[in-house]
CSV table of C-alpha atoms in Angstrom, one decimal:
chain,number,residue,atom,x,y,z
A,13,MET,CA,-6.1,21.6,5.8
A,14,ILE,CA,-4.3,18.7,7.4
A,15,GLN,CA,-6.0,15.6,8.7
A,16,LEU,CA,-4.6,12.5,10.4
A,17,TYR,CA,-6.5,9.2,10.8
A,18,ALA,CA,-5.6,6.3,13.1
A,19,ASP,CA,-7.3,3.1,12.0
A,20,LYS,CA,-9.7,5.1,9.8
A,21,ALA,CA,-10.8,7.2,12.8
A,22,LEU,CA,-10.1,11.0,12.7
A,23,ALA,CA,-7.4,11.8,15.2
A,24,TYR,CA,-6.4,15.3,14.0
A,25,ASP,CA,-7.9,18.0,11.9
A,26,SER,CA,-6.2,21.4,11.6
A,27,ARG,CA,-9.6,23.1,11.8
A,28,LEU,CA,-10.7,21.5,15.0
A,29,SER,CA,-9.3,22.6,18.4
A,30,ASP,CA,-10.5,19.6,20.3
A,31,LEU,CA,-8.3,17.4,18.1
A,32,ARG,CA,-5.2,19.5,18.4
A,33,LEU,CA,-1.7,18.0,18.3
A,34,LEU,CA,1.4,19.5,19.9
A,35,ALA,CA,3.5,18.6,16.9
A,36,LEU,CA,3.1,16.8,13.6
A,37,SER,CA,5.7,16.2,10.8
A,38,TYR,CA,6.4,13.6,8.1
A,39,THR,CA,9.3,12.8,5.8
A,40,ALA,CA,9.4,11.1,2.4
A,41,GLY,CA,12.0,10.0,-0.1
A,42,LEU,CA,12.6,8.1,-3.2
A,43,ASN,CA,12.8,4.3,-2.5
A,44,LYS,CA,12.5,5.1,1.2
A,45,ALA,CA,9.7,4.2,3.5
A,46,GLY,CA,9.5,7.7,5.1
A,47,THR,CA,8.5,8.5,8.7
A,48,ALA,CA,5.9,10.6,10.6
A,49,THR,CA,6.0,11.9,14.1
A,50,LEU,CA,3.1,13.2,16.2
A,51,THR,CA,2.9,14.5,19.7
A,52,LEU,CA,-0.4,14.3,21.7
A,53,PRO,CA,-1.4,16.1,24.9
A,54,PRO,CA,-2.5,13.8,27.7
A,55,ASP,CA,-6.2,14.9,27.2
A,56,HIS,CA,-6.3,14.1,23.5
A,57,PRO,CA,-9.3,11.8,22.6
A,58,SER,CA,-6.9,9.4,20.7
A,59,TYR,CA,-4.2,9.3,23.4
A,60,GLU,CA,-4.7,5.5,24.0
A,61,GLN,CA,-5.7,4.7,20.5
A,62,PHE,CA,-2.4,3.9,18.8
A,63,ILE,CA,-1.2,0.3,19.0
A,64,GLY,CA,2.4,-0.3,18.2
A,65,TYR,CA,3.1,-2.0,14.9
A,66,LYS,CA,-0.7,-2.4,14.3
A,67,SER,CA,-2.4,1.0,14.0
A,68,LEU,CA,-2.7,2.3,10.5
A,69,VAL,CA,-1.8,6.0,10.3
A,70,GLU,CA,-2.8,8.1,7.3
A,71,ILE,CA,-2.0,11.9,6.8
A,72,TYR,CA,-3.9,13.9,4.3
A,73,LYS,CA,-3.1,17.4,3.0
A,74,ASP,CA,-6.1,19.0,1.3
A,75,ALA,CA,-7.6,15.6,0.9
A,76,GLU,CA,-4.5,14.2,-0.8
A,77,LEU,CA,-2.8,11.2,1.0
A,78,VAL,CA,0.8,12.3,1.8
A,79,PHE,CA,1.7,9.6,4.3
A,80,ARG,CA,0.5,6.1,5.0
A,81,GLY,CA,2.2,3.8,7.5
A,82,ARG,CA,1.9,2.3,10.9
A,83,ALA,CA,2.5,3.5,14.5
A,84,LEU,CA,5.5,2.3,16.4
A,85,PHE,CA,5.7,2.3,20.2
A,86,PRO,CA,4.8,5.5,22.0
A,87,ALA,CA,7.2,7.6,24.2
A,88,ASP,CA,5.9,9.7,27.1
A,89,ASP,CA,7.7,12.6,28.7
A,90,PHE,CA,7.5,14.0,32.3
A,91,TYR,CA,4.3,15.9,31.4
A,92,LYS,CA,2.7,12.8,29.8
A,93,ARG,CA,3.0,14.2,26.4
A,94,ARG,CA,3.0,11.2,24.1
A,95,THR,CA,5.1,11.1,21.0
A,96,ILE,CA,4.4,8.5,18.4
A,97,THR,CA,6.8,7.7,15.6
A,98,CYS,CA,5.4,6.0,12.5
A,99,GLU,CA,7.1,4.2,9.6
A,100,GLY,CA,5.9,4.4,6.1
A,101,GLU,CA,4.0,1.6,4.3
A,102,ARG,CA,7.1,0.3,2.5
A,103,CYS,CA,8.2,-1.1,5.8
A,104,PHE,CA,5.2,-3.4,5.7
A,105,LEU,CA,7.3,-5.5,3.3
A,106,ARG,CA,9.5,-6.4,6.2
A,107,ASP,CA,6.6,-8.5,7.6
A,108,GLY,CA,6.8,-11.2,5.0
A,109,ILE,CA,9.6,-13.6,4.3
A,110,LEU,CA,11.0,-15.3,1.2
A,111,ARG,CA,11.9,-18.8,2.2
A,112,ALA,CA,15.2,-20.3,1.2
A,113,PRO,CA,16.7,-21.5,-0.8
A,114,TYR,CA,15.2,-19.6,-3.7
A,115,VAL,CA,16.3,-19.0,-7.3
A,116,TYR,CA,14.6,-16.7,-9.8
A,117,GLN,CA,15.6,-16.8,-13.4
A,118,ASP,CA,13.1,-14.6,-15.3
A,119,GLY,CA,12.3,-11.0,-16.3
A,120,PRO,CA,12.1,-8.3,-13.7
A,121,ALA,CA,8.4,-7.9,-13.9
A,122,ALA,CA,7.6,-11.6,-13.4
A,123,ILE,CA,9.9,-11.8,-10.4
A,124,PHE,CA,8.5,-8.6,-8.8
A,125,MET,CA,4.9,-9.9,-9.2
A,126,ASP,CA,5.7,-13.3,-7.8
A,127,ILE,CA,7.5,-11.8,-4.7
A,128,ILE,CA,4.5,-9.5,-4.0
A,129,ALA,CA,2.1,-12.4,-4.4
A,130,LEU,CA,4.1,-14.4,-1.8
A,131,TYR,CA,4.1,-11.3,0.5
A,132,ASN,CA,0.3,-10.7,0.2
A,133,ALA,CA,-0.4,-14.3,1.1
A,134,GLN,CA,1.4,-13.8,4.5
A,135,VAL,CA,0.2,-10.4,5.8
A,136,ASP,CA,-2.9,-8.7,7.2
A,137,ALA,CA,-5.3,-7.2,4.7
A,138,PHE,CA,-4.4,-3.6,5.3
A,139,LYS,CA,-0.8,-4.3,4.4
A,140,ARG,CA,-1.5,-6.0,1.0
A,141,PHE,CA,-0.8,-4.3,-2.3
A,142,LYS,CA,-2.1,-4.9,-5.8
A,143,VAL,CA,0.7,-4.8,-8.4
A,144,GLY,CA,0.2,-1.8,-10.7
A,145,THR,CA,2.5,-0.4,-13.4
A,146,ILE,CA,5.9,-2.1,-14.0
A,147,SER,CA,8.0,-0.1,-16.5
A,148,VAL,CA,11.4,-1.4,-15.5
A,149,THR,CA,12.9,-3.7,-18.1
A,150,ASP,CA,16.2,-5.6,-18.7
A,151,PRO,CA,17.9,-6.0,-22.1
A,152,ASN,CA,17.7,-9.8,-21.8
A,153,ASN,CA,14.4,-9.8,-20.0
A,154,TYR,CA,16.2,-12.2,-17.8
A,155,ILE,CA,17.9,-11.8,-14.5
A,156,ARG,CA,19.0,-14.2,-11.7
A,157,LEU,CA,18.0,-13.5,-8.1
A,158,GLU,CA,18.9,-16.0,-5.5
A,159,ASN,CA,19.6,-16.6,-1.8
A,160,GLU,CA,20.5,-19.6,0.3
A,161,THR,CA,19.0,-18.1,3.4
A,162,THR,CA,15.5,-17.0,4.2
A,163,GLU,CA,15.1,-13.2,4.0
A,164,GLN,CA,12.5,-10.5,4.4
A,165,ILE,CA,10.4,-9.6,1.4
A,166,ALA,CA,11.7,-6.0,1.8
A,167,ASP,CA,15.3,-7.1,1.3
A,168,ALA,CA,14.4,-9.1,-1.8
A,169,ILE,CA,12.6,-6.2,-3.3
A,170,ASP,CA,15.6,-3.9,-2.5
A,171,LYS,CA,18.0,-6.3,-4.2
A,172,LEU,CA,15.7,-6.4,-7.3
A,173,VAL,CA,15.6,-2.6,-7.4
A,174,GLU,CA,19.4,-2.3,-6.9
A,175,ARG,CA,19.9,-4.8,-9.7
A,176,CYS,CA,17.5,-3.3,-12.3
A,177,GLY,CA,17.1,0.4,-11.1
A,178,GLY,CA,13.8,2.3,-11.0
A,179,TYR,CA,11.5,3.5,-8.2
A,180,VAL,CA,9.0,1.7,-6.1
A,181,VAL,CA,6.0,4.0,-5.7
A,182,PHE,CA,2.7,3.4,-3.9
A,183,THR,CA,-0.6,4.8,-5.2
A,184,THR,CA,-4.3,4.2,-4.8
A,185,ASN,CA,-6.6,2.9,-7.6
A,186,ASP,CA,-10.2,3.8,-8.4
A,187,ALA,CA,-11.4,1.0,-6.1
A,188,GLY,CA,-9.5,2.5,-3.1
A,189,GLU,CA,-6.9,-0.3,-3.0
A,190,ARG,CA,-3.3,0.4,-2.4
A,191,VAL,CA,-1.1,-0.3,-5.4
A,192,ILE,CA,2.6,-1.0,-5.6
A,193,ASN,CA,4.3,0.3,-8.8
A,194,TRP,CA,7.8,-0.1,-10.1
A,195,TYR,CA,8.6,2.8,-12.4
A,196,GLU,CA,11.7,3.0,-14.5
A,197,SER,CA,11.7,6.8,-14.2
A,198,LEU,CA,9.7,9.6,-12.7
A,199,GLY,CA,9.5,12.4,-15.2
A,200,TYR,CA,7.1,15.0,-13.9
A,201,GLN,CA,8.5,18.5,-13.8
A,202,SER,CA,7.0,20.8,-11.2
A,203,ARG,CA,5.8,24.2,-12.3
A,204,GLN,CA,7.0,25.7,-9.0
A,205,VAL,CA,10.6,26.9,-9.0
A,206,ILE,CA,12.9,27.1,-6.0
A,207,GLU,CA,14.5,30.5,-6.4
A,208,PHE,CA,16.8,32.7,-4.4
A,209,GLY,CA,15.0,35.8,-3.2
A,210,GLU,CA,11.6,34.1,-3.5
A,211,ASN,CA,11.2,30.8,-1.6
A,212,LEU,CA,14.7,29.5,-1.1
A,213,MET,CA,15.6,29.6,2.6
A,214,ASP,CA,18.8,27.6,3.0
A,215,PHE,CA,21.3,26.0,0.6
A,216,ALA,CA,24.1,23.5,0.7
A,217,ARG,CA,25.8,21.6,-2.1
A,218,THR,CA,27.9,18.5,-2.3
A,219,SER,CA,29.4,16.6,-5.3
A,220,ASP,CA,30.4,13.0,-4.8
A,221,ASN,CA,30.3,9.5,-6.3
A,222,PRO,CA,31.5,6.7,-4.1
A,223,ASP,CA,31.4,4.3,-7.1
A,224,LEU,CA,33.4,6.7,-9.5
A,225,ALA,CA,35.1,4.8,-12.3
A,226,THR,CA,36.4,5.9,-15.8
A,227,VAL,CA,37.3,2.3,-16.9
A,228,ILE,CA,34.9,-0.7,-16.6
A,229,VAL,CA,35.9,-4.3,-16.9
A,230,PRO,CA,32.6,-6.2,-17.2
A,231,TYR,CA,32.0,-9.9,-16.5
A,232,GLY,CA,28.9,-11.9,-17.2
A,233,ALA,CA,27.7,-15.3,-16.3
A,234,LYS,CA,30.0,-18.3,-15.8
A,235,ASP,CA,30.3,-21.0,-18.4
A,236,GLU,CA,28.9,-24.2,-16.9
A,237,THR,CA,31.7,-26.2,-18.6
A,238,THR,CA,34.8,-24.1,-18.3
A,239,GLY,CA,33.8,-22.0,-15.2
A,240,GLN,CA,35.1,-18.9,-17.1
A,241,ARG,CA,33.0,-15.8,-17.0
A,242,LEU,CA,31.7,-14.1,-20.1
A,243,THR,CA,33.6,-11.0,-21.3
A,244,ILE,CA,33.2,-8.4,-24.0
A,245,GLU,CA,36.3,-9.2,-26.0
A,246,SER,CA,34.5,-10.8,-28.9
A,247,VAL,CA,32.4,-7.7,-29.5
A,248,ASN,CA,34.8,-5.0,-28.4
A,249,GLU,CA,37.8,-5.3,-30.8
A,250,GLY,CA,39.5,-7.8,-28.5
A,251,LEU,CA,39.5,-5.6,-25.4
A,252,ASP,CA,37.9,-6.8,-22.2
A,253,PHE,CA,37.3,-3.2,-21.0
A,254,ILE,CA,35.6,0.0,-22.0
A,255,GLN,CA,36.6,3.5,-21.0
A,256,ASP,CA,35.4,7.1,-21.3
A,257,PHE,CA,38.3,9.0,-22.8
A,258,ASP,CA,37.1,12.4,-21.7
A,259,ALA,CA,36.6,11.2,-18.1
A,260,VAL,CA,40.1,9.5,-18.2
A,261,ALA,CA,41.6,12.8,-19.4
A,262,LEU,CA,39.9,14.7,-16.6
A,263,ARG,CA,40.3,12.3,-13.7
A,264,GLY,CA,42.8,9.7,-14.8
A,265,VAL,CA,42.3,5.9,-15.0
A,266,ILE,CA,40.0,4.7,-12.3
A,267,ALA,CA,39.3,1.0,-13.2
A,268,LYS,CA,36.5,-1.1,-11.7
A,269,ALA,CA,35.4,-4.7,-12.3
A,270,VAL,CA,31.6,-5.2,-12.4
A,271,TYR,CA,29.8,-8.6,-12.4
A,272,TRP,CA,26.5,-9.5,-13.9
A,273,ASP,CA,25.7,-13.2,-13.2
A,274,ASP,CA,22.5,-13.1,-15.3
A,275,ILE,CA,24.0,-11.8,-18.6
A,276,THR,CA,24.9,-14.6,-21.1
A,277,GLN,CA,25.4,-12.7,-24.3
A,278,PRO,CA,28.5,-10.5,-25.0
A,279,GLU,CA,26.4,-7.9,-26.9
A,280,ASN,CA,24.1,-7.5,-23.9
A,281,LEU,CA,27.1,-7.4,-21.5
A,282,LEU,CA,28.7,-4.6,-23.5
A,283,ALA,CA,25.4,-2.6,-23.5
A,284,LYS,CA,25.1,-3.0,-19.8
A,285,ALA,CA,28.7,-2.0,-19.2
A,286,GLN,CA,28.2,1.2,-21.4
A,287,GLN,CA,25.1,2.1,-19.4
A,288,TYR,CA,26.9,1.6,-16.2
A,289,LEU,CA,29.9,3.6,-17.3
A,290,ALA,CA,27.7,6.5,-18.3
A,291,SER,CA,26.7,7.1,-14.7
A,292,SER,CA,29.8,5.8,-12.9
A,293,LYS,CA,32.1,8.4,-14.6
A,294,LEU,CA,30.0,11.3,-13.2
A,295,LEU,CA,30.2,13.2,-10.0
A,296,ILE,CA,26.7,13.5,-8.5
A,297,THR,CA,25.6,16.9,-7.4
A,298,SER,CA,23.2,17.0,-4.4
A,299,LEU,CA,21.5,20.1,-3.0
A,300,ASP,CA,20.3,20.2,0.6
A,301,LEU,CA,17.7,22.9,0.6
A,302,SER,CA,15.1,24.5,2.8
A,303,ALA,CA,12.3,26.1,0.7
A,304,VAL,CA,8.8,27.4,1.2
A,305,ASP,CA,6.1,25.5,-0.7
A,306,LEU,CA,4.2,28.4,-2.2
A,307,SER,CA,1.2,26.1,-3.0
A,308,ALA,CA,0.2,26.7,0.7
A,309,LEU,CA,-0.4,30.3,-0.3
A,310,ASP,CA,-1.8,29.8,-3.8
A,311,LYS,CA,-3.7,26.6,-4.8
A,312,ASN,CA,-2.9,27.3,-8.4
A,313,ILE,CA,0.8,26.7,-7.8
A,314,ASP,CA,2.2,23.1,-8.0
A,315,SER,CA,3.0,21.6,-4.7
A,316,PHE,CA,6.3,19.8,-4.2
A,317,ARG,CA,6.2,16.0,-4.4
A,318,VAL,CA,8.9,13.5,-4.0
A,319,GLY,CA,10.2,12.4,-7.4
A,320,ASP,CA,9.4,15.7,-9.1
A,321,ARG,CA,12.0,17.4,-11.2
A,322,VAL,CA,12.3,20.9,-9.8
A,323,GLN,CA,14.1,23.9,-11.3
A,324,VAL,CA,16.5,25.5,-8.7
A,325,ARG,CA,17.8,29.0,-9.4
A,326,SER,CA,20.2,30.8,-7.2
A,327,LYS,CA,22.5,33.3,-8.9
A,328,PRO,CA,24.7,33.8,-5.8
A,329,HIS,CA,25.4,30.0,-5.8
A,330,GLY,CA,25.8,29.6,-9.5
A,331,VAL,CA,22.9,27.2,-9.8
A,332,ASP,CA,20.2,27.1,-12.5
A,333,ASP,CA,19.3,23.5,-13.2
A,334,LEU,CA,16.7,20.7,-12.7
A,335,PHE,CA,17.1,18.5,-9.7
A,336,THR,CA,15.1,15.4,-8.6
A,337,LEU,CA,13.3,16.0,-5.3
């Protein structure tokens, strides 16, 4: 059963012919807002109901909320069929601003909570979020986030996530309020497998890493007296770089300088550089798949959700491994 609500009023129900749509689809992704698209016939009861950038759109699959966002402007074709594109609720964060100049020097959780509080004070009630779980941490519990120009709240949150990692995920609490969470990892493994000969329909694979490096030269904060940046020489046998010997043997020396303005201790700088090198030395394998979600046929089978770890098996393609959806 699929249902769509516009401003809390039912606009589509897959069981009701008088609320039919000509098309309905939605997309989702990690740290992405997602989109939804619906096409209405001209005689649809909700034809005039959607207000651009104002109407709240919610899509439910078997009573589970799978998309929440707002309608953008409609587009009509020759036959007056109206297509409405919607953007996911993460885009709501664009509607608030962080006034300049600003400087944060604190732990990731404290900065995140303060930015969301500033956002909530500016926007309409349906766009507000309670802060839920924050599991992202920093070795120093201290980062520096600043800008000399005013920017959208969404951009500030993106910078914070890029700096510290993790995933921004929206949920609903027991009181029915929308909650914004910042998880360090998403570890659920789906019990449904994508398998050749079963539910795998199409397959493509790429391996890439635009930030590939086998040698890292890390720099920390500047000394206020000398202006020199912190290095790792004092805790790394006099060397200002680290390398992965196996990666160097495989791909050669690919050196990269990396800067962390908020790290003030050489031990923490070394730990951060080692963490960075662990991922920068690797090629990232991505699969572009089309697969049937078998939960549509059997409710006892796990459905696919963005962020799940999913086992993909295809003997002809030489794949049998877990991938993040």
